[in-house]
PDB file of C-alpha atoms in Angstrom:
ATOM      1  CA  HIS A   1      80.968 123.258 -53.949  1.00  0.00           C
ATOM      2  CA  MET A   2      80.879 126.829 -52.146  1.00  0.00           C
ATOM      3  CA  THR A   3      80.734 129.916 -54.271  1.00  0.00           C
ATOM      4  CA  LEU A   4      82.871 133.017 -53.088  1.00  0.00           C
ATOM      5  CA  PRO A   5      82.023 136.620 -53.931  1.00  0.00           C
ATOM      6  CA  HIS A   6      84.246 138.360 -56.076  1.00  0.00           C
ATOM      7  CA  PRO A   7      87.825 139.365 -54.710  1.00  0.00           C
ATOM      8  CA  LYS A   8      86.495 142.905 -54.861  1.00  0.00           C
ATOM      9  CA  ARG A   9      83.072 143.155 -53.795  1.00  0.00           C
ATOM     10  CA  GLU A  10      82.390 143.052 -50.339  1.00  0.00           C
ATOM     11  CA  LEU A  11      79.399 140.705 -49.032  1.00  0.00           C
ATOM     12  CA  MET A  12      75.979 142.748 -48.439  1.00  0.00           C
ATOM     13  CA  LYS A  13      75.287 142.615 -44.687  1.00  0.00           C
ATOM     14  CA  ALA A  14      71.727 141.720 -43.658  1.00  0.00           C
ATOM     15  CA  ALA A  15      70.756 145.141 -42.601  1.00  0.00           C
ATOM     16  CA  GLU A  16      71.829 146.651 -45.999  1.00  0.00           C
ATOM     17  CA  LEU A  17      69.272 144.289 -48.182  1.00  0.00           C
ATOM     18  CA  HIS A  18      66.650 146.752 -48.027  1.00  0.00           C
ATOM     19  CA  LEU A  19      69.170 148.606 -50.614  1.00  0.00           C
ATOM     20  CA  ALA A  20      69.470 146.003 -53.016  1.00  0.00           C
ATOM     21  CA  ARG A  21      68.586 146.935 -56.701  1.00  0.00           C
ATOM     22  CA  ASN A  22      67.419 143.119 -57.042  1.00  0.00           C
ATOM     23  CA  PRO A  23      63.968 142.367 -55.565  1.00  0.00           C
ATOM     24  CA  ASP A  24      64.791 138.808 -54.950  1.00  0.00           C
ATOM     25  CA  LEU A  25      67.823 139.812 -53.051  1.00  0.00           C
ATOM     26  CA  ILE A  26      65.463 142.041 -50.984  1.00  0.00           C
ATOM     27  CA  ALA A  27      63.343 138.964 -49.553  1.00  0.00           C
ATOM     28  CA  SER A  28      66.179 136.692 -49.776  1.00  0.00           C
ATOM     29  CA  LEU A  29      66.862 137.258 -45.996  1.00  0.00           C
ATOM     30  CA  GLY A  30      62.766 136.305 -44.807  1.00  0.00           C
ATOM     31  CA  ALA A  31      63.404 133.218 -46.754  1.00  0.00           C
ATOM     32  CA  ILE A  32      66.259 132.305 -45.535  1.00  0.00           C
ATOM     33  CA  LYS A  33      64.834 133.218 -41.542  1.00  0.00           C
ATOM     34  CA  ARG A  34      61.667 131.120 -42.501  1.00  0.00           C
ATOM     35  CA  ALA A  35      63.916 128.180 -43.911  1.00  0.00           C
ATOM     36  CA  ALA A  36      66.036 127.972 -40.743  1.00  0.00           C
ATOM     37  CA  HIS A  37      62.782 128.380 -38.571  1.00  0.00           C
ATOM     38  CA  LEU A  38      61.296 124.951 -40.431  1.00  0.00           C
ATOM     39  CA  ALA A  39      64.636 123.390 -39.471  1.00  0.00           C
ATOM     40  CA  ARG A  40      64.508 123.890 -36.113  1.00  0.00           C
ATOM     41  CA  GLN A  41      61.065 122.772 -36.310  1.00  0.00           C
ATOM     42  CA  THR A  42      61.649 119.675 -38.105  1.00  0.00           C
ATOM     43  CA  ALA A  43      64.680 118.918 -35.531  1.00  0.00           C
ATOM     44  CA  ILE A  44      62.473 119.022 -32.589  1.00  0.00           C
ATOM     45  CA  GLN A  45      59.766 117.014 -34.335  1.00  0.00           C
ATOM     46  CA  THR A  46      62.725 114.343 -35.363  1.00  0.00           C
ATOM     47  CA  ASN A  47      64.362 114.735 -32.338  1.00  0.00           C
ATOM     48  CA  THR A  48      67.963 115.207 -34.264  1.00  0.00           C
ATOM     49  CA  ALA A  49      70.079 118.024 -34.445  1.00  0.00           C
ATOM     50  CA  ILE A  50      71.320 120.565 -36.592  1.00  0.00           C
ATOM     51  CA  VAL A  51      74.747 122.223 -37.181  1.00  0.00           C
ATOM     52  CA  VAL A  52      74.883 125.507 -37.610  1.00  0.00           C
ATOM     53  CA  LEU A  53      77.641 128.545 -38.374  1.00  0.00           C
ATOM     54  CA  LYS A  54      78.026 130.942 -35.317  1.00  0.00           C
ATOM     55  CA  ASP A  55      80.919 133.796 -35.763  1.00  0.00           C
ATOM     56  CA  GLY A  56      82.789 131.180 -38.152  1.00  0.00           C
ATOM     57  CA  VAL A  57      82.558 127.939 -36.002  1.00  0.00           C
ATOM     58  CA  LEU A  58      80.282 125.112 -36.739  1.00  0.00           C
ATOM     59  CA  CYS A  59      78.012 124.394 -33.449  1.00  0.00           C
ATOM     60  CA  ARG A  60      75.875 121.434 -32.981  1.00  0.00           C
ATOM     61  CA  ILE A  61      72.454 122.267 -31.343  1.00  0.00           C
ATOM     62  CA  SER A  62      70.868 119.090 -29.898  1.00  0.00           C
ATOM     63  CA  ALA A  63      67.097 118.747 -30.153  1.00  0.00           C
ATOM     64  CA  GLU A  64      66.739 119.310 -26.414  1.00  0.00           C
ATOM     65  CA  GLU A  65      68.642 122.551 -26.576  1.00  0.00           C
ATOM     66  CA  LEU A  66      66.365 123.860 -29.488  1.00  0.00           C
ATOM     67  CA  LYS A  67      63.206 122.888 -27.056  1.00  0.00           C
ATOM     68  CA  GLN A  68      64.940 125.287 -24.668  1.00  0.00           C
ATOM     69  CA  GLN A  69      65.814 127.895 -26.993  1.00  0.00           C
ATOM     70  CA  GLU A  70      61.955 127.973 -28.301  1.00  0.00           C
ATOM     71  CA  HIS A  71      61.281 128.572 -24.446  1.00  0.00           C
ATOM     72  CA  ALA A  72      63.332 131.152 -23.585  1.00  0.00           C
TER      73      ALA A  72
END
């Protein structure tokens, strides 16, 4: 179940997070980046793929591709 934003509100862009009044929201981008990094590392260690949303499209990235991206 996915919660959508209120129809009259726009989503806050990552570059705008520093303007947020809620300190948890300001810290959320760093937490998301750390979680993504850990997910990539776990996928490499377990030789499994991850699925990411890129430009509105679900993309499967193999562990081998993740290794190549890590060294690029």
